[in-house]
Amino acid sequence: MSLKQLLVVTVATGRGASVLDFLCINQRKDTLKDVLSFFKKINPTWKNIESLVIDKDFTEMAALQEEFPGAMIFLCQFHAIKYVKQMIHSHKYDVSRNKRDDAEDLFRAMLFAPSQERYNARKHIFEQEVVKMTPFFSNYFARYWATYSKRWSNYGRRHRFSAGNTTTNRIEASWNQFKQLLGKKTSMDKCLQVVFKQQACVLRDLEYTVATFRVNAPSVTCTIAELRGVARVLSRYCFRRVLSQWDYHIMFGNKWFWNCTKQKSGDTYKFVTSLEEASKISGGTRVSAHAIVISSCRQSCRVSMFLT
């Protein structure tokens, strides 16, 4: 029985493009290494690969580590949350229903930790709370997840370029297209035909997206020094949205306010408003901001909130 596999790269437009499709008889380490060796042979620039995102598959991880020693291998955060949630809800670890959401929130807090210090602080709280809920899950986490924290937590991703890609959802989307085209049973000839057609569609879509970006992203002149760099890379439509919210910030920035709700992560926040009024909050608080600058796409306005 053949298994369909593929490698997807994040291109300059932010989308995923398939760069290698292959059929393999199994998912053993030697088989995967042969496929990756072929990919390296036809792509001399493979040494420029900075990071790889995979599911939590130790066989796949071992093969990638040997073939791409200079790249950092990250674990898909979407599947990490999904898998931990399945473990918490399973009867094996016997977590009470009213404690399951708390355990998930504590794991997410570690996953989105921006620094090693915050991860360690949140991990300490996680271990204290979860061991009360279920010692078995606490031992499972220490054995299979804590050892690889740099691969799934945000603090480990800060040192390598990942193009903002934290999941394998691009591969999942491509695989779903194959399943719809192939059906449950298909011949080898039809399978190869679908692979070639799908690859051609991917390339056509990429060329069209790049051409559209070139047409719709002209250079916009701007006299505001803070926005001049943004104006050079945004389209006129996006820049108008950024500029309107920048003006709103300049005019009404002193009316910003913040609401604080308690959480268990124990982080410390420092808020600075447009009036240079600073306040420091610590001791297990969580901040939710009623921000003005929230509606534009990837805007780069000077937001008057700094977290330390």
Coordinates of C-alpha atoms in Angstrom, one line a residue:
M1 CA 0.0 0.0 0.0
S2 CA 1.5 3.3 -1.0
L3 CA 1.3 6.4 1.2
K4 CA 1.0 9.9 -0.3
Q5 CA 3.5 12.4 1.2
L6 CA 4.5 16.0 0.3
L7 CA 6.6 18.9 1.3
V8 CA 5.1 22.3 1.4
V9 CA 7.1 25.6 1.5
T10 CA 5.8 29.0 2.6
V11 CA 6.3 31.3 -0.3
A12 CA 6.7 35.1 -0.4
T13 CA 3.0 35.7 -0.7
G14 CA 2.4 34.0 2.6
R15 CA 0.7 30.9 1.1
G16 CA 1.9 27.3 0.9
A17 CA 3.2 25.8 -2.3
S18 CA 4.0 22.1 -2.8
V19 CA 7.6 21.5 -3.7
L20 CA 7.8 17.7 -3.5
D21 CA 5.1 15.0 -3.9
F22 CA 6.0 11.4 -3.4
L23 CA 4.5 8.0 -2.9
C24 CA 6.2 5.7 -0.4
I25 CA 5.6 2.1 0.6
N26 CA 6.0 2.9 4.3
Q27 CA 7.0 5.6 6.8
R28 CA 10.2 4.1 8.1
K29 CA 13.2 6.3 8.8
D30 CA 15.3 4.8 5.9
T31 CA 12.5 5.3 3.4
L32 CA 12.0 8.9 4.4
K33 CA 15.7 9.6 4.3
D34 CA 15.9 8.3 0.7
V35 CA 13.1 10.7 -0.3
L36 CA 14.7 13.6 1.4
S37 CA 18.1 12.8 -0.2
F38 CA 16.5 12.9 -3.6
F39 CA 15.0 16.3 -2.7
K40 CA 18.4 17.6 -1.6
K41 CA 20.0 16.3 -4.8
I42 CA 17.6 18.3 -7.1
N43 CA 17.6 21.4 -4.9
P44 CA 21.2 22.6 -4.2
T45 CA 19.9 25.5 -2.1
W46 CA 18.5 23.1 0.6
K47 CA 21.1 24.4 3.0
N48 CA 19.3 27.7 3.2
I49 CA 16.3 26.0 4.9
E50 CA 15.9 27.7 8.4
S51 CA 13.0 25.8 9.9
L52 CA 10.7 22.8 9.4
V53 CA 7.2 22.3 10.9
I54 CA 5.9 18.8 11.4
D55 CA 3.5 16.8 13.6
K56 CA 4.8 15.0 16.7
D57 CA 6.2 12.0 14.7
F58 CA 9.5 10.9 16.2
T59 CA 10.4 8.8 13.1
E60 CA 9.9 11.8 10.8
M61 CA 11.8 14.0 13.2
A62 CA 14.8 11.7 13.3
A63 CA 15.0 11.5 9.5
L64 CA 14.8 15.3 9.2
Q65 CA 17.4 15.9 11.8
E66 CA 19.9 13.8 9.9
E67 CA 19.1 15.2 6.5
F68 CA 18.7 18.8 7.5
P69 CA 21.2 19.3 10.4
G70 CA 21.2 23.1 10.2
A71 CA 17.4 23.5 10.3
M72 CA 15.3 23.8 13.4
I73 CA 12.4 21.4 13.6
F74 CA 9.2 22.8 15.2
L75 CA 6.1 20.9 16.2
C76 CA 2.7 22.0 14.8
Q77 CA 1.1 24.1 17.5
F78 CA -2.4 23.4 16.3
H79 CA -1.9 19.6 16.6
A80 CA -0.1 20.1 19.9
I81 CA -3.2 21.7 21.4
K82 CA -5.4 19.2 19.7
Y83 CA -3.4 16.2 21.0
V84 CA -3.1 17.5 24.5
K85 CA -6.8 18.2 24.6
Q86 CA -7.5 14.6 23.5
M87 CA -5.3 13.3 26.3
I88 CA -7.0 15.5 28.9
H89 CA -10.4 14.3 27.8
S90 CA -9.5 10.6 27.7
H91 CA -10.4 8.2 30.4
K92 CA -6.7 7.2 30.7
Y93 CA -5.7 10.3 32.7
D94 CA -9.1 10.7 34.5
V95 CA -9.2 14.5 34.6
S96 CA -12.5 15.8 36.1
R97 CA -14.8 17.6 33.8
N98 CA -14.7 20.9 35.7
K99 CA -10.8 20.9 35.6
R100 CA -10.3 20.1 31.9
D101 CA -10.6 23.7 30.6
D102 CA -8.1 24.9 33.3
A103 CA -5.6 22.3 32.3
E104 CA -5.9 23.3 28.6
D105 CA -5.5 27.0 29.5
L106 CA -2.4 26.3 31.5
F107 CA -0.9 24.4 28.5
R108 CA -1.8 27.2 26.1
A109 CA -0.1 29.7 28.4
M110 CA 3.2 27.7 28.1
L111 CA 2.7 27.3 24.4
F112 CA 2.4 31.0 23.8
A113 CA 5.2 32.0 26.2
P114 CA 7.4 34.6 24.5
S115 CA 10.5 34.0 26.5
Q116 CA 12.3 31.2 28.4
E117 CA 11.7 33.0 31.7
R118 CA 7.9 33.2 31.2
Y119 CA 7.8 29.6 30.0
N120 CA 9.6 28.4 33.2
A121 CA 7.2 30.4 35.3
R122 CA 4.1 29.1 33.6
K123 CA 5.5 25.6 33.6
H124 CA 6.0 25.8 37.4
I125 CA 2.4 26.8 37.8
F126 CA 1.3 24.1 35.3
E127 CA 3.1 21.4 37.2
Q128 CA 1.7 22.5 40.6
E129 CA -1.9 22.6 39.3
V130 CA -2.0 19.6 37.1
V131 CA -0.4 17.2 39.6
K132 CA -3.4 17.9 41.8
M133 CA -5.8 17.1 39.0
T134 CA -4.0 14.0 37.7
P135 CA -0.5 12.8 38.5
F136 CA -0.5 10.5 35.5
F137 CA -0.9 13.3 33.0
S138 CA 1.8 15.4 34.9
N139 CA 4.2 12.5 34.4
Y140 CA 3.2 12.1 30.8
F141 CA 3.9 15.8 30.1
A142 CA 7.3 15.8 31.8
R143 CA 8.4 12.7 29.8
Y144 CA 7.0 13.5 26.3
W145 CA 6.5 17.3 26.1
A146 CA 8.7 19.2 28.5
T147 CA 11.8 17.8 26.8
Y148 CA 10.9 19.3 23.5
S149 CA 9.5 22.6 24.7
K150 CA 11.7 24.6 22.3
R151 CA 10.0 22.9 19.4
W152 CA 6.4 23.8 20.3
S153 CA 6.6 26.9 22.6
N154 CA 6.8 30.4 21.1
Y155 CA 10.0 31.2 23.0
G156 CA 11.9 28.6 20.9
R157 CA 10.7 30.0 17.6
R158 CA 12.1 33.5 18.2
H159 CA 15.6 32.4 17.3
R160 CA 14.8 31.0 13.9
F161 CA 13.0 32.4 10.8
S162 CA 9.7 30.5 10.3
A163 CA 7.8 33.0 8.1
G164 CA 5.1 33.1 10.8
N165 CA 4.2 29.4 10.0
T166 CA 3.3 27.6 13.2
T167 CA 1.1 24.7 11.9
T168 CA 1.0 22.1 9.2
N169 CA -2.4 23.2 8.1
R170 CA -1.1 24.0 4.6
I171 CA -0.2 20.4 4.2
E172 CA -3.6 19.3 5.6
A173 CA -5.4 21.5 3.1
S174 CA -3.4 20.1 0.2
W175 CA -4.0 16.6 1.4
N176 CA -7.7 17.2 1.6
Q177 CA -7.7 18.3 -2.0
F178 CA -6.0 15.0 -3.0
K179 CA -8.6 12.9 -1.1
Q180 CA -11.4 14.7 -2.8
L181 CA -9.9 14.1 -6.2
L182 CA -8.8 10.5 -5.7
G183 CA -11.7 9.1 -3.7
K184 CA -11.4 6.0 -1.5
K185 CA -10.1 3.6 -4.2
T186 CA -8.0 4.6 -7.2
S187 CA -5.5 3.2 -9.6
M188 CA -1.8 4.2 -9.7
D189 CA -2.2 5.8 -13.1
K190 CA -5.0 8.0 -11.8
C191 CA -3.1 8.9 -8.7
L192 CA -0.1 10.1 -10.7
Q193 CA -2.4 12.0 -13.0
V194 CA -4.0 13.8 -10.1
V195 CA -0.5 14.6 -8.6
F196 CA 0.6 16.3 -11.9
K197 CA -2.6 18.2 -12.3
Q198 CA -2.6 19.4 -8.7
Q199 CA 1.0 20.6 -9.0
A200 CA 0.3 22.5 -12.2
C201 CA -2.7 24.2 -10.4
V202 CA -0.5 25.2 -7.5
L203 CA 2.1 26.8 -9.8
R204 CA -0.5 28.6 -11.8
D205 CA -2.1 30.0 -8.6
L206 CA 1.3 31.1 -7.3
E207 CA 2.1 32.9 -10.5
Y208 CA -1.3 34.6 -10.5
T209 CA -0.9 35.7 -6.9
V210 CA 2.6 37.1 -7.5
A211 CA 1.4 39.0 -10.6
T212 CA -1.6 40.4 -8.7
F213 CA 0.7 41.5 -5.8
R214 CA 3.0 43.4 -8.2
V215 CA 0.0 45.2 -9.8
N216 CA -1.9 46.1 -6.6
A217 CA 1.1 47.1 -4.4
P218 CA 2.5 50.3 -5.8
S219 CA 4.8 52.6 -3.8
V220 CA 2.8 55.2 -1.8
T221 CA 4.3 58.5 -0.9
C222 CA 4.0 59.6 2.7
T223 CA 5.3 62.6 4.6
I224 CA 5.0 61.0 8.1
A225 CA 8.4 59.6 9.1
E226 CA 6.9 56.8 11.2
L227 CA 4.8 55.5 8.3
R228 CA 7.2 56.1 5.4
G229 CA 8.6 52.6 5.5
V230 CA 5.1 51.0 5.8
A231 CA 4.0 53.1 2.8
R232 CA 6.6 51.5 0.5
V233 CA 5.4 48.0 1.0
L234 CA 1.6 48.3 1.4
S235 CA -1.1 48.8 -1.3
R236 CA -3.0 52.0 -1.4
Y237 CA -6.1 50.4 0.1
C238 CA -4.2 48.9 3.1
F239 CA -2.2 52.1 3.6
R240 CA -5.4 54.2 3.7
R241 CA -6.7 52.0 6.5
V242 CA -3.4 52.2 8.4
L243 CA -3.3 56.0 8.0
S244 CA -6.9 56.5 9.2
Q245 CA -6.2 54.6 12.4
W246 CA -2.9 56.4 12.9
D247 CA -4.8 59.7 12.7
Y248 CA -7.4 58.3 15.2
H249 CA -4.6 57.3 17.5
I250 CA -3.0 60.8 17.4
M251 CA -6.3 62.5 18.0
F252 CA -7.9 60.3 20.6
G253 CA -5.0 58.3 22.1
N254 CA -5.5 59.8 25.5
K255 CA -8.9 58.1 25.8
W256 CA -7.5 54.6 25.7
F257 CA -8.2 52.5 28.8
W258 CA -7.4 48.9 29.9
N259 CA -9.3 46.2 31.7
C260 CA -7.5 43.6 33.8
T261 CA -8.7 40.2 34.8
K262 CA -7.0 37.6 37.0
Q263 CA -5.1 34.7 35.5
K264 CA -2.7 32.0 36.8
S265 CA 0.3 32.6 34.7
G266 CA 1.8 35.3 37.1
D267 CA 3.0 37.6 34.4
T268 CA 3.9 41.3 34.9
Y269 CA 2.7 44.0 32.6
K270 CA 3.5 47.6 32.2
F271 CA 1.1 49.9 30.3
V272 CA 2.0 53.3 28.8
T273 CA -0.8 55.4 27.4
S274 CA -0.4 58.3 24.9
L275 CA -0.2 60.7 27.9
E276 CA 2.9 58.9 29.2
E277 CA 1.0 57.6 32.2
A278 CA 2.5 54.3 33.2
S279 CA 1.1 51.6 35.5
K280 CA 2.6 48.3 36.4
I281 CA 0.5 45.2 37.3
S282 CA 1.8 41.9 38.6
G283 CA 0.8 39.1 40.9
G284 CA -1.2 36.9 38.6
T285 CA -3.2 39.2 36.3
R286 CA -4.3 38.9 32.8
V287 CA -4.9 41.9 30.5
S288 CA -7.6 42.4 27.9
A289 CA -7.3 45.8 26.2
H290 CA -10.1 47.8 24.6
A291 CA -7.8 48.8 21.8
I292 CA -8.6 51.2 19.0
V293 CA -6.1 49.9 16.5
I294 CA -7.6 46.5 15.8
S295 CA -9.4 46.5 12.5
S296 CA -6.7 46.8 9.9
C297 CA -4.8 43.9 8.3
R298 CA -1.2 43.7 9.7
Q299 CA -1.0 47.4 10.3
S300 CA 2.1 48.9 11.8
C301 CA 0.8 51.9 13.8
R302 CA 2.5 53.0 16.9
V303 CA 0.3 51.3 19.5
S304 CA 0.7 52.9 22.9
M305 CA 0.9 49.7 24.9
F306 CA 4.2 48.0 25.8
L307 CA 4.3 44.7 27.7
T308 CA 7.5 44.0 29.7

